Every structure is written in structure tokens, then in C-alpha cells.
GROMACS .gro file of C-alpha atoms in nm:
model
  178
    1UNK     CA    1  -9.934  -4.319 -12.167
    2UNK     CA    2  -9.656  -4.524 -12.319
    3UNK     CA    3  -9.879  -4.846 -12.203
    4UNK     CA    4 -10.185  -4.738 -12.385
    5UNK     CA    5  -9.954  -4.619 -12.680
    6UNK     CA    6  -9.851  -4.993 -12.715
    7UNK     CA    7 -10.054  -5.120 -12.981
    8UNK     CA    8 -10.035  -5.450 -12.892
    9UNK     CA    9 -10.222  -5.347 -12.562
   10UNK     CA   10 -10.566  -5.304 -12.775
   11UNK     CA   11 -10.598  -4.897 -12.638
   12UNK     CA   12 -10.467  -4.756 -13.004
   13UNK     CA   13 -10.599  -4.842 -13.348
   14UNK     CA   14 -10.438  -4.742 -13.685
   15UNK     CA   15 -10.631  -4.748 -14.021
   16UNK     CA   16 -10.519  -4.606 -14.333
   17UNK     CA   17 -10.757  -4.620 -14.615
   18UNK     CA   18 -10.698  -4.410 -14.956
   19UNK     CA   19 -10.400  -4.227 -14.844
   20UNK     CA   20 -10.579  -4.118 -14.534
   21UNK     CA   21 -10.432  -4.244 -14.193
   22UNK     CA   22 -10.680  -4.300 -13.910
   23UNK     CA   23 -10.555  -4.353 -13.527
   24UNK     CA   24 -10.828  -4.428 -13.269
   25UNK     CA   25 -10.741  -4.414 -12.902
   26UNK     CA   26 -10.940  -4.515 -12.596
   27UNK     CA   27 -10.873  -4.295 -12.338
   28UNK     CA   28 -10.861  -4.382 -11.966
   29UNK     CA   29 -11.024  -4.220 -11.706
   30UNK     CA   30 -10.674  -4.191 -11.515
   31UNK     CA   31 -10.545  -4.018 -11.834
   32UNK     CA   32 -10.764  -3.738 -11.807
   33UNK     CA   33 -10.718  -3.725 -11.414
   34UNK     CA   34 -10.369  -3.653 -11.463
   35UNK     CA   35 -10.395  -3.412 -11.757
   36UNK     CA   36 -10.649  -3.199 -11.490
   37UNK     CA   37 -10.455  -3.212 -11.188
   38UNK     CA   38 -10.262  -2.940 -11.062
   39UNK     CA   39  -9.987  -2.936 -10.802
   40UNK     CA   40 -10.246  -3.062 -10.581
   41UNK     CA   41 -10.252  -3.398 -10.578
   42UNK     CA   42 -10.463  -3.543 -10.308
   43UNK     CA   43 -10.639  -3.820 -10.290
   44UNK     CA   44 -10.967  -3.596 -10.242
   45UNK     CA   45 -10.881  -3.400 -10.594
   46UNK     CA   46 -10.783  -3.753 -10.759
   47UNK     CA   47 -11.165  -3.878 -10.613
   48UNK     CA   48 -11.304  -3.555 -10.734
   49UNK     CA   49 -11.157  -3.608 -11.102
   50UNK     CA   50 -11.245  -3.972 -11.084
   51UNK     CA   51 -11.594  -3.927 -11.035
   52UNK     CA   52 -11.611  -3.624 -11.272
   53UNK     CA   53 -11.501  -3.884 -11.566
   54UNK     CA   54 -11.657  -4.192 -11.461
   55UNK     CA   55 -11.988  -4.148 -11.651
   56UNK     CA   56 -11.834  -4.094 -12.017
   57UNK     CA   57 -11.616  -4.309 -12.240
   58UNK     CA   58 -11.359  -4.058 -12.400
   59UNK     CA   59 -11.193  -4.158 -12.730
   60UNK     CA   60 -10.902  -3.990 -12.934
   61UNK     CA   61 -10.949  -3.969 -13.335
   62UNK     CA   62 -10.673  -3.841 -13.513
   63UNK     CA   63 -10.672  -3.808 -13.915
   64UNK     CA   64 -10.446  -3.699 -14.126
   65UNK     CA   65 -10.358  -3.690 -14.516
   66UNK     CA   66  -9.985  -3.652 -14.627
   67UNK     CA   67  -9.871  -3.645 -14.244
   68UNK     CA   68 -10.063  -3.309 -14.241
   69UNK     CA   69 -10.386  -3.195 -14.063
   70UNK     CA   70 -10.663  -3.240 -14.268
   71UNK     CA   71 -10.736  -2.852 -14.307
   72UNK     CA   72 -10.339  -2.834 -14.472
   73UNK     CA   73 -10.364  -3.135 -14.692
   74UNK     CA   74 -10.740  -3.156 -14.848
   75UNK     CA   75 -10.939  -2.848 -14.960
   76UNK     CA   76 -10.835  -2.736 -15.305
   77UNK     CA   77 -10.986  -2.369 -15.247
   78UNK     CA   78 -11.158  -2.132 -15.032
   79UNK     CA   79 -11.510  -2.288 -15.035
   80UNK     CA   80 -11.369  -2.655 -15.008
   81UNK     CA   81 -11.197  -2.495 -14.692
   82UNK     CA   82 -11.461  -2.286 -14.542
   83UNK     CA   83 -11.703  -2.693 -14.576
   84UNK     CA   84 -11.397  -2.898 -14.407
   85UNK     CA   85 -11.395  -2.617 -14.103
   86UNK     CA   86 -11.785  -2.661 -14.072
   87UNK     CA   87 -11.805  -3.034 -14.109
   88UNK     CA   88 -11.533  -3.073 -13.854
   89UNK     CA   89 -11.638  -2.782 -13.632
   90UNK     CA   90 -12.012  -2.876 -13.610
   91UNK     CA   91 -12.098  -3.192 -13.798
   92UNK     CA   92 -11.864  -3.449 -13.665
   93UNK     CA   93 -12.187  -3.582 -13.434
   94UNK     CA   94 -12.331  -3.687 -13.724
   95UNK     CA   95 -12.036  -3.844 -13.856
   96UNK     CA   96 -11.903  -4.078 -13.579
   97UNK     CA   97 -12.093  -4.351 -13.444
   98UNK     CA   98 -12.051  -4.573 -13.157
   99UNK     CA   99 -12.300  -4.869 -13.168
  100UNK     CA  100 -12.247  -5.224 -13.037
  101UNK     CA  101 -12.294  -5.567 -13.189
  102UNK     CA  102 -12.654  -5.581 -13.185
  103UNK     CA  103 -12.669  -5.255 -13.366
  104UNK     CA  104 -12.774  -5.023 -13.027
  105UNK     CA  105 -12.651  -4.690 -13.104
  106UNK     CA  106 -12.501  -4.482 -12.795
  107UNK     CA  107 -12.591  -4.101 -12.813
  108UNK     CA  108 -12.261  -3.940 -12.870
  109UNK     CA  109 -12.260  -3.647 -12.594
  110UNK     CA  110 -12.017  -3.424 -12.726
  111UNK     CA  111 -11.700  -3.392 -12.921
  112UNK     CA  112 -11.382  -3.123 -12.909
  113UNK     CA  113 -11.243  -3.036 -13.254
  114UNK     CA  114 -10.946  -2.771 -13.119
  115UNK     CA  115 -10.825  -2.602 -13.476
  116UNK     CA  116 -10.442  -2.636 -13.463
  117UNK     CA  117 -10.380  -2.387 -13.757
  118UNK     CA  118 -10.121  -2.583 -13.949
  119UNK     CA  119  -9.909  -2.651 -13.680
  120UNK     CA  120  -9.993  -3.045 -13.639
  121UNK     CA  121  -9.936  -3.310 -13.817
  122UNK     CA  122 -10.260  -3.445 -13.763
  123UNK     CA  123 -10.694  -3.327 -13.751
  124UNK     CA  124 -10.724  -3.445 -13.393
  125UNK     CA  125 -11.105  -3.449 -13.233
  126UNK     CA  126 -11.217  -3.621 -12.872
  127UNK     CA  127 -11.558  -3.796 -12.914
  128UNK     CA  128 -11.750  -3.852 -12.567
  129UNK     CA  129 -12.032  -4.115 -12.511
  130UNK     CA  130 -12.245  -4.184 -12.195
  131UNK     CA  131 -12.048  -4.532 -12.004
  132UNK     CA  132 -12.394  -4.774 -11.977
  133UNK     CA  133 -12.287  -5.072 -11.810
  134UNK     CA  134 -12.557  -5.311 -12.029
  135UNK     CA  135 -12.380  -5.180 -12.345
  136UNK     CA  136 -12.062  -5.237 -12.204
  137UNK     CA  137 -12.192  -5.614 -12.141
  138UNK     CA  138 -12.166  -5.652 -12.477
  139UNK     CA  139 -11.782  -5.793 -12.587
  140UNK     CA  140 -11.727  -5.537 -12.840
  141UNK     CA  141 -11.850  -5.196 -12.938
  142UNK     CA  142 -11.815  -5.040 -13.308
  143UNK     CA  143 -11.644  -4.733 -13.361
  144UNK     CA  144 -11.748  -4.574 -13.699
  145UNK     CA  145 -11.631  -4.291 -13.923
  146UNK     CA  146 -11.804  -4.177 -14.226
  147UNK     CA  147 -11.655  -4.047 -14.504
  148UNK     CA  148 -11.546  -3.718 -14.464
  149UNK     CA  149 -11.546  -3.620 -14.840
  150UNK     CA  150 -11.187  -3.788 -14.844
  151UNK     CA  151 -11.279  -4.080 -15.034
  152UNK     CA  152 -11.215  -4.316 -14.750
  153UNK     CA  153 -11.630  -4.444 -14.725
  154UNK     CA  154 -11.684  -4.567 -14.394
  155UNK     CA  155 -11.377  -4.642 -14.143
  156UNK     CA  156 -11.475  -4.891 -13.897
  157UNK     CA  157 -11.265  -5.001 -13.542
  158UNK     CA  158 -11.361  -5.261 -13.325
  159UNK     CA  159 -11.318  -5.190 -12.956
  160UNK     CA  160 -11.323  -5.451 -12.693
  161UNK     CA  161 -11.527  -5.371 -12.391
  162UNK     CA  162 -11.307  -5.543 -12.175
  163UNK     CA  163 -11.042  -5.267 -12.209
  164UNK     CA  164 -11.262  -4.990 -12.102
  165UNK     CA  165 -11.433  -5.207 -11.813
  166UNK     CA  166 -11.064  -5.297 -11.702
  167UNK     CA  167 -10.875  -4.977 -11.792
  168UNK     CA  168 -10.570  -4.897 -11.589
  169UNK     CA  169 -10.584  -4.697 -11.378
  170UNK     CA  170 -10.216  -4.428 -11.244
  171UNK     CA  171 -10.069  -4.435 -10.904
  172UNK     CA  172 -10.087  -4.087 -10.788
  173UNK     CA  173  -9.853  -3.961 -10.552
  174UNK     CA  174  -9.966  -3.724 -10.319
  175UNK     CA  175  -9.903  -3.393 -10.294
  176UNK     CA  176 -10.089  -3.123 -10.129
  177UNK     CA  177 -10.048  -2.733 -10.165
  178UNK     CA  178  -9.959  -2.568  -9.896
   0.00000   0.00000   0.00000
């Protein structure tokens, strides 16, 4: 984690537009292996988790206004509220785009928004898109954000393909349950 943390590494992206901070984060298919394992850690589980993952790209978005979560530091009253929880509850597919240089969009298939309730510092969503290799031929793919009524407009990252075709991958040491 503290190797894809490393900006310089190209796995992390910070943006802040209008007050808003933005922090994209590709996230490695080892990543999610170990945040599923158990005390079980053979190399048939590891497999198992591998090839559960290896069909989606998973990214990390976290937003935040005043070092709050959006929810804490943007609606002004109740109905402002009740639009933010929608937007980011149900919306956010139509909001985030990943498309590549030629302008191919890839179909986002889902996206987690877990409601924190105040007690983050930070809005923080998982977007997940279908890996296609020919896509991933391309050198970069575009990340995009629209505005979410935070007068940002349109936040834009550029991800290099290269670091999700040649993502690290974690030595697991083995461990079985007995």
C-alpha cells in the first residue's frame, strides 16, 4: 500500500479545483486479494481471489471540501442534503467516465458509495470497469468527474495503462487453517 501511496509511482492522483480536493487511486488486484483473505492464506484462496478480480479495473475516488466528507461540508439545508445523498447513492454512473484517447467509452459496471456519517474526512466511492485488453492497448485512459454541483466543472485524470497492465502484484505467505 505504501508503494501505490507514493505519488511519484503514478497509482495516486490529487486534484484540487475550487476548494474541492480530488484523490484518484488505481487499485491493484493484489490489494483487494489481501483486503479478502482470511487466515487462510493458500495459494488456492490467493488463485481463487486472483481470478475473482482479474476481469475489472477497480479505482478509489475520494472528495472532500474543507477536509470533510462531502455530506458534512456542502448542503446548506435539508433538500440540498436529501439531492447530495441521491446523486452520490445512485447517480454517480452517470457522473464518472472512463474513456480512452480515441474517445471509446468503457461501461462502468458498478460503483460502492459506503455513507460514513460524518466520521471521515473524506466522500470516498470505488468505481469498477470491465479490464478489455484492446482498450488497455491504448497508452492512456481518461478518468472523468463531472461536476457534482460543487462548482468544480469537469475533473479530469490521466491514467497510464501501463500501470494497470504491470501492477504489482503481494507476496503472500502461506498459511492454511487448520
Amino acid at each position: 500500500m505504501t508503494y501505490v501511496l507514493d505519488e511519484s509511482n503514478g497509482y495516486v492522483q490529487h486534484k484540487t479545483v475550487n476548494g474541492v480536493d480530488f484523490t484518484l487511486m488505481y487499485r491493484p488486484i493484489d490489494l483487494l486479494v489481501q483486503q479478502e483473505l482470511d487466515d487462510n492464506t493458500s495459494k488456492e484462496s490467493i488463485m481463487a481471489l486472483r481470478e475473482k478480480f482479474k476481469s475489472h479495473i477497480y479505482f478509489n475516488l475520494s472528495i472532500s471540501k474543507n477536509n470533510k466528507e462531502l455530506l458534512s461540508a456542502v448542503p446548506k439545508n435539508e433538500n440540498e442534503f436529501g439531492a447530495m445523498v441521491n446523486q452520490l447513492s445512485f447517480e454517480m454512473d452517470e457522473r464518472v467516465h472512463l474513456f480512452t484517447k480515441s474517445k471509446d467509452t468503457i461501461e462502468m459496471t458498478d460503483f460502492i458509495y459506503p455513507r460514513m456519517y460524518g466520521m471521515s474526512r473524506s466522500t470516498n466511492m470505488m468505481f469498477i470497469f470491465p479490464r478489455d485488453k484492446k482498450l488497455l492497448a491504448e497508452a492512456y485512459l481518461n478518468f472523468t468527474v463531472e461536476d457534482l454541483g460543487l462548482s468544480t466543472g469537469e475533473v479530469k485524470f490521466k491514467i497510464n495503462t501501463s500501470l494497470i497492465k504491470e501492477a504489482p502484484r503481494l507476496s503472500f505467505k502461506e498459511h492454511k487453517n487448520e
